[in-house]
Short mmCIF file of C-alpha atoms (C1' of nucleotides) in Angstrom, two decimals:
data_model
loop_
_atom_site.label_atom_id
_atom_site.label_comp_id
_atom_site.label_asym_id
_atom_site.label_seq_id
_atom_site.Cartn_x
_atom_site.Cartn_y
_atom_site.Cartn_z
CA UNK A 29 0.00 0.00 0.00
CA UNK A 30 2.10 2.59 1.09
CA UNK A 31 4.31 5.46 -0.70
CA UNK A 32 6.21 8.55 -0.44
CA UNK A 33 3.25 10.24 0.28
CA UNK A 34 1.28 7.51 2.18
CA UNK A 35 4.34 6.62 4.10
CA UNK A 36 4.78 10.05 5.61
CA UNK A 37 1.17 9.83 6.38
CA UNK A 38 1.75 6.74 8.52
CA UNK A 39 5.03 8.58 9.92
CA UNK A 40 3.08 11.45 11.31
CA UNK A 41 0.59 8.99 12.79
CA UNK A 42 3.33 8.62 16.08
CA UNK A 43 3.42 12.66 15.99
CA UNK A 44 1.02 11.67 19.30
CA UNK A 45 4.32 10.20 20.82
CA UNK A 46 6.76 12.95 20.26
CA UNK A 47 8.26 14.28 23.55
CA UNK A 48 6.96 11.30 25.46
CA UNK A 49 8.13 8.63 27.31
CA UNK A 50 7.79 4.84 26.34
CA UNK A 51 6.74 3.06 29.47
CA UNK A 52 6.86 -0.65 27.82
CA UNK A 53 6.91 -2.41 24.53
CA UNK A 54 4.93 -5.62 23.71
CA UNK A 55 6.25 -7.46 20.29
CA UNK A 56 5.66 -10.26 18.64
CA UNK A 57 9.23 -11.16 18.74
CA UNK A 58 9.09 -13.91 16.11
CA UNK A 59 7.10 -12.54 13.88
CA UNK A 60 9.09 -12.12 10.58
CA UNK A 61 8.93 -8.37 10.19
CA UNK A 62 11.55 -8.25 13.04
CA UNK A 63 14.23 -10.27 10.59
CA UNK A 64 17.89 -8.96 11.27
CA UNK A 65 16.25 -7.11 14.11
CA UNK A 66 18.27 -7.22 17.96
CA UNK A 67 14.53 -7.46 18.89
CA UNK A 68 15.40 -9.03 22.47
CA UNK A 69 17.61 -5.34 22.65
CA UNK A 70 15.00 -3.04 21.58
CA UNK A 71 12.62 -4.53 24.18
CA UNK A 72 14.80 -3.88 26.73
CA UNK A 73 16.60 -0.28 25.47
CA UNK A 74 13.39 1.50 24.14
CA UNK A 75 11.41 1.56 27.60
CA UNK A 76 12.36 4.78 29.66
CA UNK A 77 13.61 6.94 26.44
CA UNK A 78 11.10 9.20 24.59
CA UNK A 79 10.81 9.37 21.30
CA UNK A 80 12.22 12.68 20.33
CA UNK A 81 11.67 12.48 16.64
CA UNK A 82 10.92 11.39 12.83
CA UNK A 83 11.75 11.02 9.49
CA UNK A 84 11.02 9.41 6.59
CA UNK A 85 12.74 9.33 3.45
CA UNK A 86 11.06 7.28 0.39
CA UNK A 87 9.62 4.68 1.98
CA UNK A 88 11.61 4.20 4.78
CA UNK A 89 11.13 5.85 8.40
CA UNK A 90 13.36 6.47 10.96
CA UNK A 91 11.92 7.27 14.87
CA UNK A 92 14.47 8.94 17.33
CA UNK A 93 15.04 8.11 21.00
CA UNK A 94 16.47 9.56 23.60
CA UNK A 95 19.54 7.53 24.39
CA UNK A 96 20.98 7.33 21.44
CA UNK A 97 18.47 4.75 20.23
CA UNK A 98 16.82 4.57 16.63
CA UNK A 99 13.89 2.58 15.17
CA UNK A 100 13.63 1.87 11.32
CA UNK A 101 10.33 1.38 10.24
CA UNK A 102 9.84 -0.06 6.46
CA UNK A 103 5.72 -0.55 5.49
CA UNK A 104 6.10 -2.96 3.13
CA UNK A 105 2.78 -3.61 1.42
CA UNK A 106 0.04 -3.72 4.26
CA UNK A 107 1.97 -2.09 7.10
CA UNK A 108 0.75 0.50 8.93
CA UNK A 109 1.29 2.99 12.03
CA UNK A 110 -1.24 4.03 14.14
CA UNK A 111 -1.93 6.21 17.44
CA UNK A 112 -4.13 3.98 19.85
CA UNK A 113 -5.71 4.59 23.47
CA UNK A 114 -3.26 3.65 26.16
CA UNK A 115 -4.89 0.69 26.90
CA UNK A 116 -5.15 -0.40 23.41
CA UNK A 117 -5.21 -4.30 23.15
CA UNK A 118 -3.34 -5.37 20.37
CA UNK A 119 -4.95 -7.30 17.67
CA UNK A 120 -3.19 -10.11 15.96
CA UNK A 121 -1.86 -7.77 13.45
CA UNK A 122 0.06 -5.59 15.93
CA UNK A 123 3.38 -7.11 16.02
CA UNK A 124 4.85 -3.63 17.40
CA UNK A 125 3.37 -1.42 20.52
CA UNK A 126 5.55 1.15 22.32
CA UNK A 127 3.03 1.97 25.06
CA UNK A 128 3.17 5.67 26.71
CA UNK A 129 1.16 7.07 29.49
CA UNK A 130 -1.00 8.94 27.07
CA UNK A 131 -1.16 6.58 24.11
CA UNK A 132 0.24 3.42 22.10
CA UNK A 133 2.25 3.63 19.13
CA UNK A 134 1.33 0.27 17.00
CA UNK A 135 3.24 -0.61 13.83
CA UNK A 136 0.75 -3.58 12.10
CA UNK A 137 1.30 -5.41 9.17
CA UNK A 138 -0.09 -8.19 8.49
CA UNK A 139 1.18 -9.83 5.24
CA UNK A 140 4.58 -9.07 7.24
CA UNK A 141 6.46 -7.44 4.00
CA UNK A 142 7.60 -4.54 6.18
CA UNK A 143 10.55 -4.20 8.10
CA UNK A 144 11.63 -2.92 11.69
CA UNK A 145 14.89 -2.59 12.70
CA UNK A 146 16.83 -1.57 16.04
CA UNK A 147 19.95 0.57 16.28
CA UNK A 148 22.57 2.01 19.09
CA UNK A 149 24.33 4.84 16.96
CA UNK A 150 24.35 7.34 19.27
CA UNK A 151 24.15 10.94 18.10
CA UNK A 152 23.48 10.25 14.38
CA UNK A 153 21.57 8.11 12.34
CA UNK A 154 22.57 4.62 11.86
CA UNK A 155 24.75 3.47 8.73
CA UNK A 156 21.85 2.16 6.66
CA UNK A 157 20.12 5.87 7.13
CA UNK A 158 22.90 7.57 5.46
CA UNK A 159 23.63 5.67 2.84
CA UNK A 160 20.05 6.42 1.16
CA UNK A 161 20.74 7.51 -2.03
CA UNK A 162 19.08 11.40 -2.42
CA UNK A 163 15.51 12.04 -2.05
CA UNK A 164 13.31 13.13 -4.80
CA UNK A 165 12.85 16.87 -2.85
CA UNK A 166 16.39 17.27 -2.16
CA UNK A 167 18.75 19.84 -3.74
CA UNK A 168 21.35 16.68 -4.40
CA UNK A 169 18.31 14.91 -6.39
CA UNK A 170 19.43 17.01 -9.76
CA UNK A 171 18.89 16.50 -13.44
CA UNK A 172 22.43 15.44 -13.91
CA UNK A 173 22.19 13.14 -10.94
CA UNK A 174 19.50 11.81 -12.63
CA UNK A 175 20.86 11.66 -16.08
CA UNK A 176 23.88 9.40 -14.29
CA UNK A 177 20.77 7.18 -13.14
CA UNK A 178 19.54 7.03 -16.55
CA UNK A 179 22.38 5.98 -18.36
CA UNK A 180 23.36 3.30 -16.23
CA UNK A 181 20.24 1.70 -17.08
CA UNK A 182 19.62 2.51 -20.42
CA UNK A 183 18.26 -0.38 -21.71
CA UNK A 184 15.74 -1.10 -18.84
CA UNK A 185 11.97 0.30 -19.41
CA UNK A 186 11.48 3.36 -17.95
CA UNK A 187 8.53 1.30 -15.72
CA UNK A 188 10.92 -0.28 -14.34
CA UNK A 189 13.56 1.91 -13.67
CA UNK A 190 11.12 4.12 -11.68
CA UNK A 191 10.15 1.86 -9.34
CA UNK A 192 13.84 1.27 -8.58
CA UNK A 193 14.36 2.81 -4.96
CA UNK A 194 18.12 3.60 -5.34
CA UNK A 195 16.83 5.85 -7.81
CA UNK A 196 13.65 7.23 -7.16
CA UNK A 197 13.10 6.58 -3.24
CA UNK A 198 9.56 6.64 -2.14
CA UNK A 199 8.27 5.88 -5.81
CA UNK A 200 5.99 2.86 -6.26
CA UNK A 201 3.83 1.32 -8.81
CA UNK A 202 0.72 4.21 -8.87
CA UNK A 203 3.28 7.11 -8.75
CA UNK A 204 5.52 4.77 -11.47
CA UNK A 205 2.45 4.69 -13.34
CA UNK A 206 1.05 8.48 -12.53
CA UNK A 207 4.24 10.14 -13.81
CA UNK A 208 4.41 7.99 -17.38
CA UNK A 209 0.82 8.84 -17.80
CA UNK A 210 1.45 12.20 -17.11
CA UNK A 211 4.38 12.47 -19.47
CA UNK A 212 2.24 10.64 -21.59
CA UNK A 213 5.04 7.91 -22.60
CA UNK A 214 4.44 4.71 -22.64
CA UNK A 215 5.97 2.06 -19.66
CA UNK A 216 8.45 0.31 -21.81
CA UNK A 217 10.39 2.63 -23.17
CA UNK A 218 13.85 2.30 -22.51
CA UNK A 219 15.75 4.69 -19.92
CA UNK A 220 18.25 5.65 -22.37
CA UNK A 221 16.31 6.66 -24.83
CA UNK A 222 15.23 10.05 -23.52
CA UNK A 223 16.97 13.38 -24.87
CA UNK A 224 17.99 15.84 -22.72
CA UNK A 225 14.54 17.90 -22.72
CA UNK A 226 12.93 14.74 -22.13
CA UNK A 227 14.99 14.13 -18.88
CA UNK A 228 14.33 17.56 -18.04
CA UNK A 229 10.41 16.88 -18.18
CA UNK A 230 11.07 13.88 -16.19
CA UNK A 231 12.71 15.15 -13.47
CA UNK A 232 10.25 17.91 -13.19
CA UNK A 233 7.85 15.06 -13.26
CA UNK A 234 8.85 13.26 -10.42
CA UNK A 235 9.49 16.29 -8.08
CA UNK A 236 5.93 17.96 -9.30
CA UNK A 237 4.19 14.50 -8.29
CA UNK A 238 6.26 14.09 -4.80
CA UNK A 239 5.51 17.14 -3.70
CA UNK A 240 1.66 17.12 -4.44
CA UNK A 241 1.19 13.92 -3.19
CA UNK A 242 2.27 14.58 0.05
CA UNK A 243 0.08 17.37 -0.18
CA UNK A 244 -2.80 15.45 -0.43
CA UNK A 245 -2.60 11.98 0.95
CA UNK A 246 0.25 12.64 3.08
CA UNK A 247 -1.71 15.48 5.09
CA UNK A 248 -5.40 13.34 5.34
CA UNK A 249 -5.41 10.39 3.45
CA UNK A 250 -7.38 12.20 1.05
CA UNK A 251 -7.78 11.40 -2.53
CA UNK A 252 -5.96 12.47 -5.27
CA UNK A 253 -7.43 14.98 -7.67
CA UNK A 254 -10.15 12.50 -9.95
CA UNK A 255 -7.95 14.73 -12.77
CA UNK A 256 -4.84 12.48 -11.41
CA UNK A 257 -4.62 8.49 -13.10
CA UNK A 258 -5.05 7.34 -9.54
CA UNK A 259 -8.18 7.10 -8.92
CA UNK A 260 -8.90 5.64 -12.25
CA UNK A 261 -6.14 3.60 -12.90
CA UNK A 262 -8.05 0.20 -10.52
CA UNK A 263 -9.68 -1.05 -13.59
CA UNK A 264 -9.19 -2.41 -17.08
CA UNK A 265 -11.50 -0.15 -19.64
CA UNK A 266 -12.18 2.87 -17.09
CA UNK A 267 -11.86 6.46 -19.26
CA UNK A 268 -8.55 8.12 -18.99
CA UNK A 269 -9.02 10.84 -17.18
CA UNK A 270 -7.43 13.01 -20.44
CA UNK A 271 -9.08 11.70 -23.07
CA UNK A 272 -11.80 9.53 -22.07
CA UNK A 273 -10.14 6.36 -23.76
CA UNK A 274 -10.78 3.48 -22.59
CA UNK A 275 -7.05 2.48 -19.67
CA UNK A 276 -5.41 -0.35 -20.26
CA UNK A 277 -3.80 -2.48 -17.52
CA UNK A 278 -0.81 -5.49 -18.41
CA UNK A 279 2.22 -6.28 -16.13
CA UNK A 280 4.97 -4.67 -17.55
CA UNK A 281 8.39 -4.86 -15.65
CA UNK A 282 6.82 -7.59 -13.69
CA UNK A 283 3.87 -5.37 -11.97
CA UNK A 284 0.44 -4.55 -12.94
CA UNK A 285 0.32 -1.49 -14.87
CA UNK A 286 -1.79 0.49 -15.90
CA UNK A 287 -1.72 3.10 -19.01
CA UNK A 288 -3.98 4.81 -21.68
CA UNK A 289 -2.78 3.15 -25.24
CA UNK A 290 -4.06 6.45 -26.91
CA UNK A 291 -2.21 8.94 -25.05
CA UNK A 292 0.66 6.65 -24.05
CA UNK A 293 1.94 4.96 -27.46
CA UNK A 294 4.12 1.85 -27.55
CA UNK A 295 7.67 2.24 -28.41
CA UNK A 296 8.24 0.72 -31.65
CA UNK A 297 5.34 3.49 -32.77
CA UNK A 298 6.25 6.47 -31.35
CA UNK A 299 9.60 7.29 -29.51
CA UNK A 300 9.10 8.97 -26.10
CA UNK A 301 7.86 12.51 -27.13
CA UNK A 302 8.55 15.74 -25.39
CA UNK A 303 5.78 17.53 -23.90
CA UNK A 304 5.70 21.31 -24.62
CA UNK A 305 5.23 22.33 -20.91
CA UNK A 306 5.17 19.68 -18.28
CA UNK A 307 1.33 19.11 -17.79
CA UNK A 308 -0.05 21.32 -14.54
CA UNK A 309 -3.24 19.72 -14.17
CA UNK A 310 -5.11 18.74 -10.48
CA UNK A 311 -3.23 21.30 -8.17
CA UNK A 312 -6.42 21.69 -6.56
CA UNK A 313 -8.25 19.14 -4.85
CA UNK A 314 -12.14 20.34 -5.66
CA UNK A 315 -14.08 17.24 -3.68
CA UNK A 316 -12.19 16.32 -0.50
CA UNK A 317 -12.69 13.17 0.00
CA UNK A 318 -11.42 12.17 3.74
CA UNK A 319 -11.01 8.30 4.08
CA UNK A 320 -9.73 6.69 7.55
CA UNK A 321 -6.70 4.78 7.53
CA UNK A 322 -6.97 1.80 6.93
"C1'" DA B 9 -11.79 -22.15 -4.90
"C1'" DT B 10 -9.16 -18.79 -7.40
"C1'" DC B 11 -7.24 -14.45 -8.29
"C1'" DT B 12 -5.24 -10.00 -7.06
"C1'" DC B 13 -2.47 -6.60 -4.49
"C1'" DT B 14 0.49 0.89 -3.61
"C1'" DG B 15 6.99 -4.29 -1.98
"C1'" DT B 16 11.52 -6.46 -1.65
"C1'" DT B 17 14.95 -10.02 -2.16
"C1'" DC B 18 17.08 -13.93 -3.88
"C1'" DA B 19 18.47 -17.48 -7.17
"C1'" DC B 20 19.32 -18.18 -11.81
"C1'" DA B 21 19.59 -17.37 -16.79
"C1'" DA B 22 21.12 -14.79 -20.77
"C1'" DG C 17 28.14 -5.43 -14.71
"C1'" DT C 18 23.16 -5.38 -16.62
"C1'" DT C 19 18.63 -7.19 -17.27
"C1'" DG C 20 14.65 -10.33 -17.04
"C1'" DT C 21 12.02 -14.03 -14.76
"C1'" DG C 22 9.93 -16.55 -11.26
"C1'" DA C 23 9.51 -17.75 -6.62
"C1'" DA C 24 9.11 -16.66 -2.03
"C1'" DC C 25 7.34 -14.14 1.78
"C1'" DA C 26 1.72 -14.19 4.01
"C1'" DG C 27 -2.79 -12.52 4.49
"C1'" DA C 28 -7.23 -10.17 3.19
"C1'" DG C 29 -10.71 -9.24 0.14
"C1'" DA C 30 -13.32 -9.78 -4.20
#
DNA sequence: ATCTCTGTTCACAA
DNA sequence: GTTGTGAACAGAGA
């Protein structure tokens, strides 16, 4: 389930933590999420610290402790973070509750995809932290940076290539799918066949979408704009949202995906064309549409 | 019963 | 070194 933006939406869920003590922490030790994890440490470390802070960076999320002690939180594809009532029983789902006087942090997941892990750095984040590659909002994340990205895999499809996270961290298969759409280029076509406008339009791309995404489900949960792909994109035949087409949806680099053969051409037809401007459609969101977590 | 899924990793082939 | 494929992980919902 969760993205860049849906992933930050899950991080702010422990905002109700921040500044607080952890009194205990019931885990389901075994449970596979906790793989590589010094669970047995983290059980016995985290009580007594407060969390002091978070951060999350594609679609991984970092929690800071007092202490010197840091919890990584990967979502996988059903994970989720919520804020409970102190005396929140856990359901079998909840393989992860930091209890505080005022609340409980839970991290669920129940196909167990996601990842926690424990570390003891001290002052800074751990190892793994800073070796992400940059994030799609930050200054290092530039179009040469991403040219270098490009190249290297030149003769992937572009599909795939955006859904790899060394590249584009935080970007999953309905953002993979949003930004070809909006570029209107169609999932296969090879990385390194882009010319240097068409990188350009990319890269603006990618930034444009990250940062209105967590405008809109990463603040609420709310739905994208109905001028967005997204909420259209769940079904073979449903009308682009452009040009009332009919979508079509095949796995292409090995996921489902889903694009509109009449504004999206295959390769062979049509080379990846350049868009005049970069598309600035759906800034506003004109029906909010609040849905609950989960 | 069967199929699908907003993710990642690993083994293996070319 | 790059790229593609399939399996595996494990559960819920249609």
């Amino acid at each position: 389930m969760p993205e860049l933006a849906e992933v930050d939406y899950f991080r702010r869920r422990w905002d109700a933590g921040v500044g607080k003590r952890v009194t205990c922490v019931a885990i389901h030790a075994s449970a596979r999420i906790f793989r590589g994890c010094a669970v047995e440490r983290l059980a016995r470390q985290l009580p007594e610290h407060s969390l002091r802070a978070s951060r999350a960076h594609g679609k991984q999320i970092l929690f800071e402790f007092t202490g010197g002690l840091w919890l990584g939180v990967h979502l996988g594809m059903t994970g989720e973070l919520r804020a409970e009532a102190a005396d929140y029983p856990p359901g079998r789902h909840d393989h992860l509750v930091l209890r505080q006087k005022e609340c409980a942090l839970v991290f669920a997941d129940a196909r167990m995809f996601g990842r926690v892990r424990f570390d003891e750095s001290g002052d800074g984040p751990p190892a793994w932290w800073r070796a992400l590659p940059p994030a799609l909002l930050d200054a290092a994340f530039t179009e040469e940076y991403l040219a270098a990205c490009l190249a290297r895999r030149a003769r992937s499809p572009l599909k795939a290539v955006l859904l790899d996270q060394a590249i584009f961290p935080g970007v999953g298969n309905w953002m993979a799918d949003e930004i070809l759409w909006r570029l209107q280029w169609h999932p296969l076509i090879p990385a390194g066949t882009l010319e240097a406008a068409q990188r350009r339009a990319l890269w603006h791309e990618v930034r444009w979408l990250a940062e209105n995404a967590l405008a809109t489900i990463g603040v609420d949960w709310g739905d994208p704009p109905r001028e967005w792909l997204y909420t259209h994109r769940w079904a073979t035949g449903n009308p682009c949202p452009r040009c009332g087409g009919p979508l079509s949806r095949e796995e292409a680099a090995g996921r489902t995906t889903c694009w509109c053969p009449a504004c999206q051409p295959a390769p062979g037809m049509l080379a990846a064309r350049t868009p005049g401007k970069p598309r600035r459609t759906g800034h506003r969101r004109e029906t909010p549409f609040h849905r609950p977590p989960r």
